[in-house]
Amino acid sequence: MIVKPKIRGFICTTAHPDGCRAIVKSQIDYVKSQNHAEGFKKVLVIGSSMGYGLASRITAAYSFGAATLGVIFDKPAGGSRTASAGWYNTAAFEEFAHADGLYAKTVNGDAYSKEIKDKVIEIIKNDLGKVDMVVYSLAAPRRTTADGTIYSSVLKTVGESYTNKTIDLKNNTVSDITVEPATEEEITATIKVMGGEDWQDWITALKAADAIEENAVTVAYSYIGPAITHPMYADGSIGKAKDHLFETAKAITNADDGIKAYISVNKALVTQSSAAIPIVPLYISILYKVMKEQGLHEGCIEQMCRLFNTKLTKTTAVTDEPCRIRMDDREMQDNVQNTVNKLWSEIATDNLDTHADLNGYHADFYKLFGFGADGIDYEQDVDIDRPIETV
Ligand code: NAD
């Protein structure tokens, strides 16, 4: 099949298998080219098929030779429908890891469910004994709990509505958007989906099954960002969930059984989930421009490689005062934020070319789905069926 991008709303409904494979390969090559600290050896990555989770898995495997077990929620190809990008990324990662003699297995299913937790634990017990690192990198729109209740997360403000600039990426126009406040019920649901309850459930289940080392480390990801994004993010419904995630990290560590939990505050990047947040994509496209010009830009793989090799290693955890790891250190530098603020105050549809890196934003968005990778001929027929050693 010849696979072309088909954009619907904030996502692309097709994915290119060879493009995804090439992008995974380039991430592996990047990690191989970097210095390696003493890292974790048996790593469970929950949400390992895209974005920060995929980059965490690639870093663990190729910085430390770690055995990795991934949990994904992806679709294989069916008929003339391509698989999801996460499926192709995982198939490619497994192919490379196995060729390089690395243990890599993946469980495909709902990470929030008990069934998937049980499956993962069985594999750990059979194959690895115990894990020494758990990466929790889910970004999900909804969660079904054990009693069958479905909770949906929302990206809204808390308290008051907020008006600021946003970009319509379909036609590259800047306009004002007003984001309405979430109801109490929506905030509670967002915390259920994106807060720490399920992370805690994973750690509790792993401990109960004796499938996690006593001195293991677990990490989940958060975002803070500058003031213009706060009503939408840090102080919004998603921010409430992230506060809960942070409290969960403290609770896991305070259980005093040796397991340490951290929140890593990562840089804003184009991923499937960030593309859906109002205001944030415009901020990201300005940020890309400024950070690229200042030689500070990083993507998911550069962030995760720096995290696990310099800030969260087997022997160190570099944290700020409330005990968070700051991978957003470069994004939040004054020289970056002052320039972003100036550009933000001036930006409009007719100066997008000079004030933002829209090409970079769009290129990264297409790359999420395997389009625009170097060396791939997108006019060629490709086999859209790619196997994963899915259990
Ligand atoms: P992403 O959309 O790229 O990846 C999310 C992953 O979660 C995918 O692999 C997806 O398949 C998986 N997933 C979703 N629902 C699942 C389910 N029910 N069961 C199993 N797997 C499931 O997202 P991302 O941007 O990499 O986000 C990961 C984390 O990083 C989130 O906590 C996010 O808030 C945080 N973060 C993101 C940014 C950013 O700018 N993108 C910045 C800082 C922090």
Coordinates of C-alpha atoms and ligand atoms in Angstrom, one line a residue:
M1 CA 0.0 0.0 0.0
I2 CA 1.1 3.6 -0.6
V3 CA 0.6 5.3 2.7
K4 CA -0.2 9.0 2.9
P5 CA -1.1 11.2 5.9
K6 CA -4.8 11.6 6.7
I7 CA -5.3 14.4 9.2
R8 CA -8.5 14.4 11.3
G9 CA -8.7 17.1 14.0
F10 CA -5.6 16.8 16.2
I11 CA -4.5 13.4 14.9
C12 CA -3.4 11.6 11.8
T13 CA -5.4 8.5 11.2
T14 CA -2.7 6.8 9.1
A15 CA 0.9 5.9 10.0
H16 CA 3.8 5.0 7.9
P17 CA 5.6 1.8 9.0
D18 CA 9.0 2.5 7.3
G19 CA 8.9 6.1 8.4
C20 CA 8.2 5.1 12.0
R21 CA 11.0 2.5 11.8
A22 CA 13.5 5.1 10.4
I23 CA 12.6 7.6 13.2
V24 CA 13.0 4.9 15.9
K25 CA 16.3 4.0 14.4
S26 CA 17.5 7.6 14.4
Q27 CA 16.5 7.9 18.1
I28 CA 18.5 4.7 18.8
D29 CA 21.5 6.1 17.0
Y30 CA 21.3 9.3 19.0
V31 CA 21.4 7.4 22.3
K32 CA 24.3 5.2 21.1
S33 CA 26.3 8.3 20.3
Q34 CA 25.9 9.8 23.8
N35 CA 27.9 9.1 27.1
H36 CA 26.3 6.6 29.4
A37 CA 25.9 6.7 33.1
E38 CA 25.3 3.7 35.4
G39 CA 21.6 3.1 34.7
F40 CA 18.7 0.7 35.4
K41 CA 18.8 -2.8 34.0
K42 CA 15.2 -4.1 34.1
V43 CA 12.8 -1.4 33.1
L44 CA 9.0 -1.4 32.9
V45 CA 7.7 1.4 30.7
I46 CA 3.9 2.0 30.9
G47 CA 2.9 4.0 27.8
S48 CA 6.0 3.0 25.8
S49 CA 4.9 3.5 22.2
M50 CA 5.0 7.2 21.6
G51 CA 6.5 10.5 22.9
Y52 CA 8.3 10.5 26.2
G53 CA 7.6 6.8 27.0
L54 CA 9.1 5.6 23.8
A55 CA 12.2 7.8 24.3
S56 CA 12.5 6.4 27.9
R57 CA 12.4 2.9 26.6
I58 CA 15.0 3.5 23.8
T59 CA 17.3 5.3 26.3
A60 CA 17.1 2.4 28.9
A61 CA 17.8 -0.2 26.2
Y62 CA 20.6 1.7 24.4
S63 CA 22.2 3.6 27.2
F64 CA 22.3 0.7 29.7
G65 CA 21.5 -2.4 27.7
A66 CA 18.4 -2.7 29.9
A67 CA 15.8 -5.4 29.4
T68 CA 12.6 -3.5 28.7
L69 CA 9.0 -4.5 29.1
G70 CA 6.6 -2.0 27.4
V71 CA 2.8 -1.5 27.9
I72 CA 1.0 0.1 25.0
F73 CA -2.5 0.6 23.8
D74 CA -2.2 0.4 20.1
K75 CA -3.9 -1.1 17.0
P76 CA -2.4 -3.5 14.5
A77 CA -3.1 -3.0 10.8
G78 CA -6.4 -4.4 9.5
G79 CA -7.5 -4.6 5.9
S80 CA -6.5 -1.3 4.2
R81 CA -6.2 0.5 7.6
T82 CA -2.6 1.1 8.8
A83 CA -1.6 0.2 12.3
S84 CA -1.3 3.1 14.8
A85 CA 2.0 4.9 14.9
G86 CA 2.7 3.5 18.4
W87 CA 2.3 0.0 17.0
Y88 CA 4.9 0.6 14.2
N89 CA 7.2 2.3 16.7
T90 CA 7.0 -0.7 19.0
A91 CA 7.5 -3.2 16.1
A92 CA 10.6 -1.3 15.0
F93 CA 12.0 -1.0 18.5
E94 CA 11.6 -4.7 19.1
E95 CA 13.1 -5.6 15.8
F96 CA 16.3 -3.5 16.5
A97 CA 16.5 -4.5 20.2
H98 CA 16.2 -8.2 19.3
A99 CA 18.8 -7.9 16.6
D100 CA 21.1 -6.2 19.2
G101 CA 20.5 -9.1 21.7
L102 CA 18.4 -7.0 24.0
Y103 CA 15.3 -8.4 25.9
A104 CA 12.2 -6.5 24.7
K105 CA 8.6 -7.6 25.1
T106 CA 5.4 -5.6 24.9
V107 CA 1.9 -6.0 26.3
N108 CA -0.8 -4.4 24.3
G109 CA -3.9 -3.4 26.3
D110 CA -5.4 -1.0 28.7
A111 CA -2.7 -0.2 31.3
Y112 CA -5.5 1.0 33.7
S113 CA -6.9 -2.5 33.9
K114 CA -6.2 -5.3 36.4
E115 CA -5.9 -7.8 33.6
I116 CA -3.0 -6.0 32.0
K117 CA -1.3 -5.4 35.4
D118 CA -1.6 -9.2 36.0
K119 CA -0.2 -10.0 32.6
V120 CA 2.8 -7.7 33.0
I121 CA 3.5 -9.1 36.5
E122 CA 3.4 -12.7 35.2
I123 CA 6.0 -11.8 32.5
I124 CA 8.2 -10.0 35.0
K125 CA 8.1 -13.0 37.3
N126 CA 8.8 -15.5 34.5
D127 CA 11.4 -13.5 32.5
L128 CA 13.1 -10.9 34.7
G129 CA 12.4 -11.7 38.3
K130 CA 12.0 -8.1 39.4
V131 CA 12.2 -4.7 37.7
D132 CA 14.4 -2.0 39.1
M133 CA 12.8 1.0 37.2
V134 CA 9.2 1.8 36.4
V135 CA 8.5 4.6 34.0
Y136 CA 4.9 5.8 34.1
S137 CA 4.2 7.8 30.9
L138 CA 0.6 7.5 30.1
A139 CA -1.3 10.3 28.4
A140 CA -4.8 9.1 28.0
P141 CA -8.2 10.8 27.2
R142 CA -10.2 8.4 29.4
R143 CA -10.0 5.6 32.0
T144 CA -12.3 2.8 32.8
T145 CA -12.1 1.8 36.5
A146 CA -12.7 -1.7 37.9
D147 CA -16.4 -1.0 38.5
G148 CA -16.9 -0.1 34.9
T149 CA -17.1 3.7 35.4
I150 CA -15.6 5.7 32.5
Y151 CA -13.8 8.9 33.4
S152 CA -12.9 11.4 30.7
S153 CA -10.1 14.0 31.2
V154 CA -10.7 17.6 30.0
L155 CA -8.3 20.4 29.1
K156 CA -10.0 23.4 30.8
T157 CA -9.2 26.1 33.3
V158 CA -10.1 26.0 36.9
G159 CA -12.2 28.8 38.4
E160 CA -12.4 31.4 35.7
S161 CA -12.4 31.3 31.9
Y162 CA -9.2 32.3 30.1
T163 CA -8.7 34.1 26.8
N164 CA -5.5 34.2 24.9
K165 CA -4.0 33.5 21.5
T166 CA -4.1 30.1 19.8
I167 CA -3.3 28.8 16.4
D168 CA -5.5 26.8 14.1
L169 CA -2.9 24.5 12.6
K170 CA -5.2 23.5 9.7
N171 CA -4.9 27.0 8.1
N172 CA -2.1 28.6 10.2
T173 CA -4.1 31.4 11.6
V174 CA -3.8 33.1 15.0
S175 CA -7.0 34.1 16.8
D176 CA -8.2 34.5 20.4
I177 CA -9.7 31.5 22.2
T178 CA -11.6 31.5 25.4
V179 CA -11.2 28.4 27.5
E180 CA -14.1 27.7 29.9
P181 CA -13.6 26.5 33.4
A182 CA -14.1 22.8 34.2
T183 CA -16.9 21.7 36.5
E184 CA -16.0 20.0 39.8
E185 CA -17.0 16.7 38.2
E186 CA -14.7 17.3 35.2
I187 CA -11.8 18.1 37.5
T188 CA -12.4 14.9 39.5
A189 CA -12.5 12.9 36.3
T190 CA -9.3 14.5 35.0
I191 CA -7.5 13.6 38.2
K192 CA -8.8 10.0 37.9
V193 CA -7.4 9.7 34.4
M194 CA -4.1 11.7 34.6
G195 CA -3.5 11.8 38.4
G196 CA -1.5 9.3 40.3
E197 CA -4.1 6.7 41.4
D198 CA -3.2 4.2 38.7
W199 CA 0.5 4.8 39.1
Q200 CA 0.1 3.9 42.8
D201 CA -2.0 0.9 41.8
W202 CA 0.9 -0.3 39.6
I203 CA 3.5 0.0 42.3
T204 CA 1.2 -1.6 44.9
A205 CA 0.6 -4.6 42.5
L206 CA 4.3 -5.0 41.7
K207 CA 5.2 -4.9 45.4
A208 CA 2.4 -7.4 46.4
A209 CA 3.7 -9.8 43.7
D210 CA 7.4 -9.2 44.8
A211 CA 8.1 -8.1 41.2
I212 CA 9.9 -4.9 42.0
E213 CA 13.4 -4.4 43.6
E214 CA 13.5 -3.0 47.1
N215 CA 15.7 0.0 45.9
A216 CA 13.8 0.5 42.7
V217 CA 13.0 3.9 41.3
T218 CA 9.8 5.0 39.5
V219 CA 9.3 8.2 37.6
A220 CA 6.2 9.9 36.1
Y221 CA 6.2 13.0 33.9
S222 CA 4.7 16.5 34.4
Y223 CA 4.8 20.0 32.9
I224 CA 4.8 23.4 34.4
G225 CA 5.6 26.0 31.7
P226 CA 5.5 29.8 31.7
A227 CA 2.7 32.1 33.0
I228 CA 0.9 32.4 29.7
T229 CA 0.1 28.6 29.7
H230 CA -0.7 28.4 33.5
P231 CA -4.5 28.9 33.4
M232 CA -4.6 26.3 30.7
Y233 CA -2.1 23.8 32.1
A234 CA -0.4 24.1 35.5
D235 CA -3.4 25.8 37.1
G236 CA -6.0 24.1 34.9
S237 CA -7.8 20.7 35.2
I238 CA -4.7 18.9 33.9
G239 CA -2.6 20.7 36.4
K240 CA -4.8 19.5 39.2
A241 CA -4.1 15.9 38.0
K242 CA -0.4 16.7 37.9
D243 CA -0.6 18.0 41.5
H244 CA -2.1 14.6 42.4
L245 CA 0.7 12.8 40.5
F246 CA 3.2 14.8 42.6
E247 CA 1.5 13.9 45.9
T248 CA 1.5 10.3 44.7
A249 CA 5.2 10.4 44.2
K250 CA 5.6 11.6 47.8
A251 CA 3.3 8.9 49.0
I252 CA 5.2 6.1 47.2
T253 CA 8.5 7.4 48.6
N254 CA 7.2 8.0 52.1
A255 CA 6.0 4.3 52.3
D256 CA 9.6 3.9 53.4
D257 CA 10.2 0.5 51.8
G258 CA 13.1 1.7 49.7
I259 CA 11.2 2.5 46.5
K260 CA 11.7 6.1 45.4
A261 CA 9.3 7.9 43.2
Y262 CA 10.1 11.1 41.2
I263 CA 8.3 13.5 39.0
S264 CA 10.3 14.7 36.1
V265 CA 9.1 18.1 34.7
N266 CA 9.7 17.8 31.0
K267 CA 10.0 20.3 28.2
A268 CA 6.9 21.2 26.1
L269 CA 7.1 19.2 22.9
V270 CA 4.9 18.2 20.0
T271 CA 3.3 14.9 20.8
Q272 CA -0.1 13.4 20.1
S273 CA -1.4 14.6 23.5
S274 CA 0.1 18.2 23.5
A275 CA -1.4 18.9 20.1
A276 CA -4.8 18.8 21.6
I277 CA -4.3 21.5 24.2
P278 CA -5.6 25.0 23.3
I279 CA -2.9 27.8 23.3
V280 CA -0.1 25.4 24.0
P281 CA 0.8 24.6 20.3
L282 CA 1.3 28.3 19.5
Y283 CA 3.5 28.6 22.6
I284 CA 5.4 25.4 21.4
S285 CA 6.0 26.8 17.9
I286 CA 7.5 30.1 19.3
L287 CA 9.5 28.1 21.9
Y288 CA 10.9 25.9 19.1
K289 CA 12.1 29.0 17.2
V290 CA 13.7 30.6 20.2
M291 CA 15.4 27.4 21.6
K292 CA 16.6 26.4 18.1
E293 CA 18.1 29.9 17.6
Q294 CA 19.8 29.7 21.0
G295 CA 21.1 26.2 20.4
L296 CA 19.0 24.8 23.3
H297 CA 16.3 22.8 21.5
E298 CA 15.8 19.2 22.5
G299 CA 13.2 16.6 21.4
C300 CA 11.9 13.6 23.4
I301 CA 15.0 11.5 22.9
E302 CA 17.4 14.2 23.9
Q303 CA 15.3 15.0 27.0
M304 CA 15.1 11.4 28.1
C305 CA 18.7 10.6 27.3
R306 CA 19.8 13.6 29.4
L307 CA 17.3 12.6 32.2
F308 CA 18.5 9.0 32.6
N309 CA 22.2 9.7 32.1
T310 CA 22.6 12.9 34.2
K311 CA 19.7 13.6 36.4
L312 CA 18.1 10.3 37.4
T313 CA 20.7 7.5 37.4
K314 CA 21.2 4.4 39.5
T315 CA 23.2 6.6 41.9
T316 CA 21.8 10.1 41.7
A317 CA 18.6 12.1 41.5
V318 CA 19.0 15.8 40.9
T319 CA 15.9 17.6 42.2
D320 CA 14.7 21.1 43.0
E321 CA 13.4 22.3 46.3
P322 CA 10.0 20.5 46.2
C323 CA 11.8 17.4 44.9
R324 CA 11.1 17.5 41.2
I325 CA 13.5 16.7 38.4
R326 CA 13.7 19.7 36.1
M327 CA 14.2 18.7 32.5
D328 CA 12.5 21.9 31.6
D329 CA 15.6 23.8 32.9
R330 CA 16.5 25.0 29.4
E331 CA 13.0 25.9 28.4
M332 CA 12.5 28.0 31.6
Q333 CA 15.8 29.9 31.3
D334 CA 15.3 33.7 31.4
N335 CA 16.9 34.3 28.0
V336 CA 14.5 31.8 26.5
Q337 CA 11.3 33.0 28.3
N338 CA 12.0 36.7 27.8
T339 CA 12.3 36.2 24.1
V340 CA 9.2 34.0 23.9
N341 CA 7.2 36.6 25.9
K342 CA 8.2 39.3 23.5
L343 CA 7.3 37.2 20.4
W344 CA 4.0 36.1 22.1
S345 CA 2.9 39.7 22.6
E346 CA 3.5 40.5 18.9
I347 CA 2.5 37.3 17.2
A348 CA -0.4 37.4 14.7
T349 CA -1.3 35.5 11.5
D350 CA 0.7 37.8 9.3
N351 CA 4.0 37.4 11.2
L352 CA 4.0 33.7 12.0
D353 CA 6.9 33.1 9.6
T354 CA 9.2 35.4 11.6
H355 CA 7.8 34.8 15.1
A356 CA 7.4 31.1 15.2
D357 CA 8.9 27.8 13.9
L358 CA 5.7 26.6 12.3
N359 CA 7.6 24.4 9.9
G360 CA 9.4 22.7 12.8
Y361 CA 6.0 22.2 14.5
H362 CA 4.4 20.7 11.5
A363 CA 7.4 18.5 10.7
D364 CA 7.4 17.1 14.2
F365 CA 3.7 16.5 14.1
Y366 CA 4.0 14.5 10.8
K367 CA 7.0 12.6 12.2
L368 CA 4.9 11.4 15.1
F369 CA 3.1 9.3 12.4
G370 CA 6.2 8.4 10.5
F371 CA 5.9 11.0 7.7
G372 CA 8.8 13.2 6.7
A373 CA 11.6 10.8 7.8
D374 CA 14.9 11.0 6.0
G375 CA 15.6 8.3 3.4
I376 CA 12.0 7.1 3.0
D377 CA 10.3 7.1 -0.4
Y378 CA 6.7 7.8 0.4
E379 CA 5.6 7.0 -3.2
Q380 CA 6.6 3.3 -2.7
D381 CA 4.3 0.5 -1.8
V382 CA 4.9 -0.7 1.8
D383 CA 3.7 -3.8 3.7
I384 CA 1.6 -2.4 6.5
D385 CA 1.6 -5.6 8.6
R386 CA 4.4 -5.5 11.1
P387 CA 4.7 -8.0 13.9
I388 CA 5.2 -7.2 17.6
E389 CA 6.1 -9.9 20.1
T390 CA 2.9 -8.9 21.9
V391 CA 1.8 -11.0 24.7
Ligands
NAD1 P1 2.0 10.5 24.0 O1 0.6 10.7 23.5 O2 3.1 10.8 23.0 O3 2.2 9.1 24.6 C1 1.3 8.5 25.5 C2 1.5 7.0 25.6 O4 0.5 6.5 26.5 C3 1.3 6.3 24.2 O5 2.3 5.3 24.1 C4 -0.1 5.7 24.3 O6 -0.2 4.5 23.6 C5 -0.1 5.3 25.8 N1 -1.4 5.1 26.4 C6 -2.4 5.9 26.4 N2 -3.5 5.3 27.0 C7 -3.1 4.1 27.4 C8 -3.7 3.0 28.1 N3 -5.0 3.1 28.5 N4 -3.0 1.9 28.3 C9 -1.7 1.8 27.8 N5 -1.1 2.8 27.2 C10 -1.7 3.9 27.0 O7 2.2 11.5 25.2 P2 3.5 12.2 25.8 O8 3.4 13.7 25.4 O9 4.7 11.5 25.6 O10 3.1 12.2 27.4 C11 3.6 11.3 28.3 C12 3.7 12.0 29.7 O11 4.5 13.1 29.6 C13 2.3 12.5 30.1 O12 2.2 12.3 31.5 C14 2.4 14.0 29.8 O13 1.5 14.8 30.6 C15 3.9 14.2 30.1 N6 4.5 15.4 29.5 C16 4.3 15.7 28.2 C17 4.8 16.9 27.7 C18 4.6 17.3 26.2 O14 4.9 18.5 25.9 N7 4.3 16.4 25.4 C19 5.6 17.8 28.5 C20 5.8 17.4 29.8 C21 5.2 16.2 30.3

